[in-house]
Coordinates of C-alpha atoms in Angstrom, one line a residue:
M1 CA 18.6 16.2 26.7
I2 CA 16.7 13.9 23.9
N3 CA 13.4 15.6 23.1
P4 CA 11.4 11.7 22.9
I5 CA 9.2 12.4 19.6
L6 CA 6.0 10.4 19.8
L7 CA 3.4 9.9 17.2
C8 CA -0.1 9.2 18.0
G9 CA -2.2 9.9 14.8
G10 CA -2.4 6.2 13.8
S11 CA -5.7 4.2 13.3
G12 CA -4.7 1.3 14.2
T13 CA -8.0 -0.2 12.8
R14 CA -5.8 -3.8 12.3
L15 CA -7.6 -4.3 16.3
W16 CA -11.5 -3.6 16.0
P17 CA -13.2 -3.6 16.9
L18 CA -11.3 -1.7 19.8
S19 CA -9.4 -0.2 17.3
R20 CA -11.6 2.6 15.9
K21 CA -10.4 4.9 13.2
S22 CA -12.4 7.0 16.4
Y23 CA -10.6 6.0 19.1
P24 CA -7.5 4.4 17.8
K25 CA -5.6 1.7 19.8
Q26 CA -3.7 3.6 21.4
F27 CA -5.8 5.6 23.3
S28 CA -7.4 2.4 24.7
R29 CA -5.9 0.0 27.4
L30 CA -4.9 -3.0 26.0
M31 CA -2.7 -3.9 28.7
G32 CA -3.1 -2.8 31.6
D33 CA -5.2 -0.3 33.3
M34 CA -3.2 3.2 32.1
S35 CA -3.6 3.5 28.0
L36 CA -0.2 2.0 25.6
F37 CA -0.2 6.2 24.4
Q38 CA 0.1 6.7 28.9
T39 CA 2.3 3.5 29.0
S40 CA 4.5 5.1 25.3
A41 CA 4.8 8.6 27.1
L42 CA 5.9 7.3 30.6
R43 CA 8.3 5.9 29.4
L44 CA 10.3 9.0 27.8
S45 CA 9.7 10.5 30.3
G46 CA 12.3 11.9 33.3
G47 CA 16.6 11.3 33.6
N48 CA 17.2 12.6 30.7
F49 CA 14.4 13.1 29.3
A50 CA 13.3 16.7 27.6
A51 CA 9.3 16.9 27.6
P52 CA 7.3 15.4 24.7
V53 CA 6.4 16.7 21.6
V54 CA 3.0 15.6 20.7
L55 CA 2.0 14.5 17.1
T56 CA -2.0 14.5 16.3
G57 CA -4.5 14.3 14.8
S58 CA -7.8 16.8 15.0
D59 CA -10.0 14.9 16.6
F60 CA -7.1 13.1 19.2
R61 CA -5.5 16.4 20.9
F62 CA -7.7 16.8 23.7
I63 CA -8.1 12.6 24.3
V64 CA -4.6 13.3 24.0
T65 CA -3.8 16.6 26.3
E66 CA -6.7 13.8 28.7
Q67 CA -4.5 11.1 28.9
L68 CA -0.8 13.1 29.7
A69 CA -3.4 15.2 32.9
E70 CA -3.7 11.8 33.9
I71 CA -0.9 10.8 34.9
G72 CA 1.0 14.3 35.1
V73 CA 2.5 14.4 31.9
D74 CA 3.3 18.0 30.5
P75 CA 3.5 18.1 26.7
G76 CA 6.3 19.9 25.2
A77 CA 4.7 20.5 21.8
I78 CA 1.3 19.6 20.4
L79 CA 1.5 19.3 16.7
I80 CA -1.7 18.4 15.0
E81 CA -1.4 16.7 11.7
P82 CA -4.2 18.2 8.6
E83 CA -4.6 15.1 7.7
G84 CA -2.4 11.8 8.0
R85 CA 0.8 11.6 6.1
N86 CA 2.9 8.9 7.2
T87 CA 5.8 9.2 9.4
A88 CA 8.4 11.1 7.3
P89 CA 6.4 14.6 6.8
A90 CA 5.9 13.9 10.8
I91 CA 9.1 13.4 12.2
L92 CA 10.3 16.1 9.2
A93 CA 7.7 18.6 11.1
A94 CA 8.9 18.0 14.4
A95 CA 12.7 18.6 14.2
L96 CA 12.1 21.7 12.0
W97 CA 10.2 23.0 15.6
L98 CA 13.1 21.6 17.1
E99 CA 15.0 23.4 15.2
K100 CA 14.2 26.4 16.1
T101 CA 13.8 25.7 19.9
D102 CA 15.7 23.2 21.2
P103 CA 18.8 22.3 17.8
D104 CA 20.9 21.4 19.5
S105 CA 19.2 17.9 20.9
L106 CA 18.4 14.1 20.1
M107 CA 15.5 13.5 19.5
L108 CA 13.8 10.3 20.0
V109 CA 10.7 8.9 17.6
A110 CA 8.5 6.6 19.1
P111 CA 5.1 4.6 17.7
S112 CA 2.5 5.4 20.2
D113 CA 1.0 2.4 20.4
H114 CA 3.7 -0.3 22.0
V115 CA 4.6 -2.4 24.5
V116 CA 8.2 -2.7 26.4
P117 CA 7.6 -4.5 29.7
D118 CA 10.7 -3.8 31.1
P119 CA 11.0 0.5 30.4
D120 CA 14.3 -0.2 32.3
A121 CA 15.6 -1.8 29.9
F122 CA 14.8 0.1 27.2
R123 CA 16.4 2.8 28.7
A124 CA 19.5 1.3 28.8
A125 CA 19.4 0.6 24.8
V126 CA 18.1 4.8 24.0
S127 CA 21.0 5.5 26.3
A128 CA 23.4 3.1 24.8
G129 CA 22.5 4.8 21.4
E130 CA 23.3 7.6 22.8
T131 CA 27.3 8.6 21.5
A132 CA 26.5 7.0 18.5
A133 CA 23.8 9.8 17.5
R134 CA 25.3 12.3 18.9
E135 CA 28.4 11.0 16.9
G136 CA 26.5 11.6 13.0
Q137 CA 24.9 7.8 13.6
L138 CA 20.6 8.0 12.1
V139 CA 20.4 5.3 15.4
T140 CA 17.5 2.6 14.8
F141 CA 16.2 -0.1 17.7
G142 CA 16.3 -3.6 16.6
I143 CA 13.6 -6.9 18.3
K144 CA 15.8 -9.8 19.1
P145 CA 13.2 -12.0 17.0
T146 CA 10.7 -14.5 18.7
Y147 CA 9.5 -16.6 15.8
G148 CA 9.6 -15.9 12.0
E149 CA 7.3 -12.6 12.0
T150 CA 5.5 -11.6 8.5
G151 CA 4.6 -8.8 10.1
Y152 CA 7.3 -7.0 10.7
G153 CA 10.0 -5.4 8.6
Y154 CA 13.9 -7.6 10.1
L155 CA 17.1 -5.0 10.2
E156 CA 19.6 -7.0 9.2
L157 CA 23.5 -6.4 11.6
S158 CA 26.9 -6.1 10.3
E159 CA 27.5 -7.9 13.3
D160 CA 25.8 -10.4 15.6
P161 CA 24.2 -9.5 18.0
G162 CA 26.1 -12.2 21.1
D163 CA 24.4 -11.7 24.2
F164 CA 22.1 -8.6 23.6
S165 CA 24.4 -6.1 25.5
P166 CA 23.6 -2.7 24.9
R167 CA 25.5 -1.3 22.7
A168 CA 25.0 1.2 18.6
I169 CA 26.5 -2.1 15.6
P170 CA 26.5 -1.0 11.7
L171 CA 22.9 -1.3 10.2
K172 CA 24.2 -3.8 7.0
R173 CA 20.8 -3.3 5.7
F174 CA 16.5 -2.5 6.0
V175 CA 14.7 -5.0 4.8
E176 CA 11.4 -5.3 4.0
K177 CA 8.3 -7.7 5.2
P178 CA 9.2 -11.1 4.5
N179 CA 7.2 -14.8 3.3
A180 CA 7.2 -16.9 6.0
E181 CA 9.7 -19.2 4.7
R182 CA 12.4 -16.3 4.6
A183 CA 11.4 -15.4 7.9
Q184 CA 12.4 -18.4 9.5
E185 CA 15.6 -18.2 8.0
M186 CA 16.2 -14.8 8.9
V187 CA 15.2 -15.0 13.3
S188 CA 17.7 -18.8 11.9
S189 CA 20.5 -16.9 11.4
G190 CA 20.8 -14.7 14.4
T191 CA 22.0 -10.6 12.1
Y192 CA 18.5 -10.8 11.6
L193 CA 16.3 -8.3 13.9
W194 CA 12.8 -6.8 14.2
N195 CA 12.3 -3.1 12.6
A196 CA 10.7 -1.4 15.5
G197 CA 10.5 1.9 14.2
I198 CA 12.3 3.6 16.8
F199 CA 14.7 5.7 16.0
L200 CA 17.4 7.7 17.5
F201 CA 19.6 10.4 16.3
S202 CA 20.1 14.3 16.6
V203 CA 18.2 17.7 15.3
K204 CA 21.0 18.1 12.8
V205 CA 22.1 15.1 11.1
I206 CA 18.0 14.2 10.3
L207 CA 17.1 17.2 8.3
D208 CA 20.4 17.1 7.4
A209 CA 19.2 13.2 6.2
F210 CA 15.8 15.3 4.7
R211 CA 18.0 17.5 2.3
A212 CA 19.8 14.8 1.1
H213 CA 17.4 11.8 0.6
A214 CA 14.0 13.2 0.4
P215 CA 14.7 17.8 -0.4
E216 CA 10.5 17.2 -2.2
L217 CA 9.8 16.8 1.5
M218 CA 11.6 20.1 3.0
T219 CA 9.7 22.9 0.9
P220 CA 6.2 22.0 1.6
V221 CA 6.6 20.5 5.5
E222 CA 8.7 23.7 6.4
A223 CA 5.5 25.5 4.9
A224 CA 3.9 24.1 7.0
V225 CA 4.9 24.9 10.3
A226 CA 6.0 27.9 9.4
Q227 CA 2.5 29.4 8.9
G228 CA 1.3 26.3 11.6
K229 CA -1.0 28.4 13.6
P230 CA -1.6 28.2 17.8
D231 CA -4.4 26.8 19.0
L232 CA -5.5 26.6 23.0
G233 CA -2.2 25.3 23.1
F234 CA -1.5 23.7 20.2
L235 CA 0.3 24.5 16.6
R236 CA -1.9 23.4 13.9
L237 CA -0.2 22.7 10.7
D238 CA -1.1 24.8 7.8
P239 CA -3.4 22.0 5.9
D240 CA -2.3 23.7 2.4
S241 CA 1.2 22.7 2.5
W242 CA 0.7 19.8 4.7
A243 CA -1.3 18.6 2.1
K244 CA 1.8 18.7 -0.7
A245 CA 4.2 16.5 1.1
D246 CA 4.4 12.5 0.2
D247 CA 2.2 10.5 1.7
I248 CA 5.8 8.3 2.3
S249 CA 7.3 6.2 5.7
I250 CA 10.6 7.5 7.3
D251 CA 11.6 4.2 6.1
Y252 CA 11.1 4.8 2.6
A253 CA 12.5 8.6 2.7
V254 CA 15.8 8.7 4.1
M255 CA 16.9 4.8 5.8
E256 CA 16.4 2.8 3.6
R257 CA 19.0 5.6 1.2
A258 CA 21.4 7.0 5.0
D259 CA 24.7 5.2 4.9
N260 CA 25.3 6.8 8.3
L261 CA 23.0 4.4 10.0
S262 CA 23.5 2.4 13.5
V263 CA 21.2 -0.3 15.7
V264 CA 20.7 -1.0 18.8
P265 CA 19.7 -4.4 19.7
F266 CA 17.6 -5.3 23.0
D267 CA 15.4 -8.0 24.0
G268 CA 13.4 -6.6 26.8
G269 CA 10.7 -7.7 25.3
W270 CA 8.5 -5.9 23.0
S271 CA 5.2 -6.0 21.4
D272 CA 3.5 -3.4 18.8
L273 CA 0.1 -5.2 19.7
G274 CA -0.2 -4.8 15.5
S275 CA -3.1 -7.4 15.7
W276 CA -5.2 -9.4 18.0
D277 CA -3.1 -12.4 18.6
A278 CA -0.5 -10.2 19.7
V279 CA -2.7 -9.5 21.7
W280 CA -2.7 -12.7 22.7
R281 CA 1.0 -13.2 22.5
E282 CA 1.4 -11.1 25.7
T283 CA -1.8 -11.8 27.4
Q284 CA -1.5 -13.9 31.1
Q285 CA -1.9 -17.3 29.7
D286 CA -3.4 -20.6 31.8
G287 CA -1.5 -23.7 30.8
R288 CA -3.5 -24.3 28.2
G289 CA -2.6 -21.1 26.0
V290 CA -6.0 -19.6 27.0
A291 CA -5.9 -15.9 27.6
L292 CA -8.9 -14.3 28.6
S293 CA -10.6 -10.5 29.3
G294 CA -12.8 -8.9 30.9
P295 CA -16.7 -10.5 32.2
A296 CA -15.5 -14.0 30.6
T297 CA -15.0 -18.0 30.7
A298 CA -13.7 -20.2 28.3
I299 CA -14.2 -24.6 29.0
D300 CA -12.3 -26.4 27.3
C301 CA -10.6 -24.4 24.8
D302 CA -7.0 -23.4 23.9
D303 CA -4.2 -21.3 22.3
T304 CA -7.0 -19.0 22.3
L305 CA -8.2 -15.2 22.9
L306 CA -11.4 -14.3 24.8
R307 CA -11.9 -10.4 26.2
S308 CA -15.0 -8.4 26.0
E309 CA -15.0 -5.2 26.4
D310 CA -18.1 -4.2 28.4
E311 CA -18.6 -5.6 32.3
T312 CA -22.7 -6.4 31.9
L313 CA -21.1 -9.4 28.0
E314 CA -19.7 -12.3 29.1
V315 CA -18.2 -14.4 26.4
V316 CA -17.7 -18.3 26.7
G317 CA -15.9 -20.0 24.0
I318 CA -16.7 -23.4 24.7
G319 CA -14.6 -26.3 22.6
L320 CA -12.0 -23.4 20.4
K321 CA -8.4 -24.2 19.7
D322 CA -6.4 -21.1 17.8
M323 CA -10.1 -18.5 18.3
I324 CA -10.7 -15.1 18.9
A325 CA -13.8 -13.7 20.3
I326 CA -13.7 -10.0 21.0
A327 CA -17.4 -8.8 22.6
M328 CA -18.0 -5.2 22.1
P329 CA -21.3 -2.9 23.1
D330 CA -21.7 -2.8 20.0
A331 CA -20.1 -5.1 17.5
V332 CA -18.2 -8.7 18.1
L333 CA -15.5 -10.2 16.2
V334 CA -14.7 -13.9 16.6
A335 CA -12.2 -15.7 13.9
D336 CA -9.5 -17.4 13.7
K337 CA -5.6 -17.3 15.2
S338 CA -3.6 -17.4 12.1
R339 CA -6.3 -14.5 10.2
A340 CA -5.8 -12.5 12.5
Q341 CA -4.6 -10.1 9.8
D342 CA -7.4 -9.9 8.0
V343 CA -8.8 -7.9 10.1
K344 CA -8.9 -5.0 7.9
L345 CA -11.9 -7.1 5.0
A346 CA -13.9 -7.2 8.4
I347 CA -13.9 -3.1 7.8
A348 CA -14.4 -2.8 4.4
A349 CA -16.8 -5.3 4.5
L350 CA -18.4 -2.4 7.5
K351 CA -16.8 0.3 5.2
E352 CA -19.2 -1.0 2.4
K353 CA -22.9 -2.4 3.9
K354 CA -22.3 2.2 6.1
S355 CA -21.9 -0.1 9.6
K356 CA -21.3 3.0 11.7
Q357 CA -19.2 0.1 13.6
A358 CA -16.9 0.0 10.6
E359 CA -15.1 3.4 12.1
A360 CA -17.2 4.8 14.5
F361 CA -16.3 4.0 18.7
P362 CA -19.3 2.6 21.2
K363 CA -18.1 6.6 23.3
D364 CA -17.8 9.2 21.0
H365 CA -14.9 11.6 23.5
R366 CA -15.0 15.2 23.4
P367 CA -12.8 17.5 24.9
W368 CA -15.0 18.1 28.0
G369 CA -15.5 14.3 28.7
W370 CA -17.7 11.7 26.7
F371 CA -20.7 10.1 25.8
E372 CA -22.7 6.8 24.4
S373 CA -26.6 5.8 23.7
L374 CA -28.2 3.6 26.0
A375 CA -31.8 3.3 22.8
I376 CA -32.3 4.8 19.6
G377 CA -35.7 4.3 18.7
G378 CA -37.4 6.4 16.2
R379 CA -38.3 9.4 17.6
F380 CA -36.2 9.5 21.0
Q381 CA -32.5 7.9 21.8
V382 CA -31.4 7.6 25.6
K383 CA -27.7 8.5 26.2
R384 CA -24.9 8.9 29.7
I385 CA -23.0 11.9 29.5
V386 CA -20.1 12.1 31.3
V387 CA -18.2 15.9 32.5
H388 CA -15.1 16.4 33.4
P389 CA -14.9 18.6 37.1
G390 CA -14.2 22.5 34.8
A391 CA -15.4 21.5 31.7
A392 CA -18.3 22.9 30.1
L393 CA -20.0 21.8 26.2
S394 CA -21.0 24.1 24.3
L395 CA -24.1 27.4 24.0
Q396 CA -26.2 25.2 21.7
S397 CA -29.6 25.2 19.4
H398 CA -31.2 21.9 18.0
H399 CA -33.9 22.6 14.6
H400 CA -35.1 20.1 15.7
R401 CA -34.7 17.7 19.4
A402 CA -35.7 18.3 22.1
E403 CA -34.3 16.8 25.7
H404 CA -34.7 16.4 29.2
W405 CA -31.3 16.0 31.4
I406 CA -31.6 14.4 34.6
V407 CA -28.2 13.7 36.8
V408 CA -27.0 10.3 38.6
E409 CA -24.5 11.9 39.9
G410 CA -21.9 15.3 40.9
T411 CA -24.2 19.1 40.3
A412 CA -24.5 21.1 37.2
S413 CA -24.6 23.4 35.8
V414 CA -27.7 24.5 33.8
T415 CA -28.0 27.6 31.3
V416 CA -32.6 27.4 29.5
D417 CA -31.7 31.1 27.6
D418 CA -31.2 33.5 30.5
E419 CA -31.2 30.9 33.5
V420 CA -29.1 29.8 34.8
K421 CA -29.5 27.6 37.8
L422 CA -28.0 24.5 39.3
V423 CA -28.9 21.3 38.7
S424 CA -28.0 17.9 41.6
E425 CA -28.3 14.9 41.3
N426 CA -32.0 12.8 40.9
Q427 CA -32.9 16.8 39.6
S428 CA -33.5 16.9 36.2
V429 CA -33.9 19.9 34.1
Y430 CA -36.1 20.4 30.6
V431 CA -35.0 22.1 26.7
P432 CA -37.7 22.8 24.9
L433 CA -37.5 22.6 21.1
G434 CA -35.0 25.5 19.9
A435 CA -33.6 26.6 23.5
R436 CA -29.8 27.9 23.4
H437 CA -29.0 26.4 26.6
R438 CA -25.6 24.6 28.6
L439 CA -24.4 22.4 30.5
E440 CA -21.5 22.8 32.9
N441 CA -19.3 21.1 36.0
P442 CA -18.2 22.9 38.3
G443 CA -17.6 20.6 40.4
K444 CA -14.5 18.2 41.4
V445 CA -15.7 15.0 40.2
P446 CA -17.1 13.7 37.0
M447 CA -21.1 15.2 36.2
V448 CA -22.8 11.8 35.1
L449 CA -26.9 12.3 33.2
I450 CA -28.8 10.5 31.8
E451 CA -30.3 12.4 28.2
V452 CA -33.3 11.8 26.6
Q453 CA -33.5 13.1 23.4
T454 CA -36.9 13.9 21.2
G455 CA -37.2 14.5 17.8
M456 CA -37.8 14.1 14.4
Y457 CA -33.7 14.3 13.6
L458 CA -30.6 13.1 16.5
G459 CA -28.1 13.7 14.3
E460 CA -24.9 15.2 16.3
D461 CA -25.0 17.6 13.5
D462 CA -28.1 19.3 15.2
I463 CA -25.3 21.8 16.2
I464 CA -25.9 25.6 15.9
R465 CA -22.7 26.9 18.7
Y466 CA -22.4 30.2 20.1
E467 CA -19.9 29.8 21.8
D468 CA -17.7 27.3 22.9
V469 CA -13.8 27.5 25.2
Y470 CA -12.8 24.9 23.5
A471 CA -13.0 26.7 19.9
R472 CA -15.0 23.6 17.6
N473 CA -16.6 25.5 14.1

């Protein structure tokens, strides 16, 4: 069996404002009805694939389980990284976990935020690399370049890939991200491929490679796995041990030092959606190169991406050329397409002015569902709250605010101090300041309510939890 290892701890900030630290791009529906994470999980399921091992951060653990449940995929394990330490420690942790559970297997490591339009072709490429991986090779996957991209690393092959029929070819070397002139030279040569950051190897071979090339990672990561604590079906890696591991990529730690490297060429289409110009390329365009998403209208535009993530917000472009305009309910990005990689400058500027839009997503996702603010005033806030079927908020109270709940869809089971009652659509309940209260959805459909908060302080940290089925502190 091949064990998929899905890496989904990244922040994807180059796709701000859609992708933010609190809700990164892998969980967004960027290219269709499913998230990038969901399409990645489905691409690596069925047939010869075991249940996926997922590595993610604590804030995303319930998003992972929710999105996998939506597509009917049961994870083999979900390892919680206490903090991001790059890909080498994450992959090593997965290998050590598999060493205890399936030591003779292969592991296919893949980011969870890539687009592969032809999943069957990709699975064929994986099959083509399987023999080499079982024979002790560290197999990577190289993408046929279509232009001189400066945001990717490259793989130099030892021979011409020819017709790109899937087969393992010896890898000559890794090449760092080039400048524009050098990138075009490499594309023209025909023996350089984009480095997709996808790897296939056996558990034993990759562990031997870490011991040979990055032995300093072994002790802290082994301790982090061994001392990890189960938590509601997750494994929380030990934070103290994990913090001692170097922050380093698998390329630098192992791949660039190893001599048992092979690459499978792939030309079935691929993108890491690493910037908005990449999203433009992957979105269907009209005859003038205009790509639209959501309520958007283009008038006399060329080679432009217009995208609205709010059904009530229409984006209109007039006479634009090589432009990007992305509208969210709380932020709008307008940029020249050639500056797409500079979105990080916007985030830095917003952080400096302490703007919450730098990292916080308009919808705040929770294990039980999500909420969003509809209106905020000096002493009031109005929220829309959506609670999943069978889910429950914690039993809690507040020091500084009272709440008024109006159910607009479904039925709520409401606890206020010693009273528990059902509240149906068009009914409401008042939660006085200081009262212990809980909200549950006993039904089989999502429950939606409007919450009106009033008080002198309305911050999310004004919560005292007494009971919580999700074991949050």
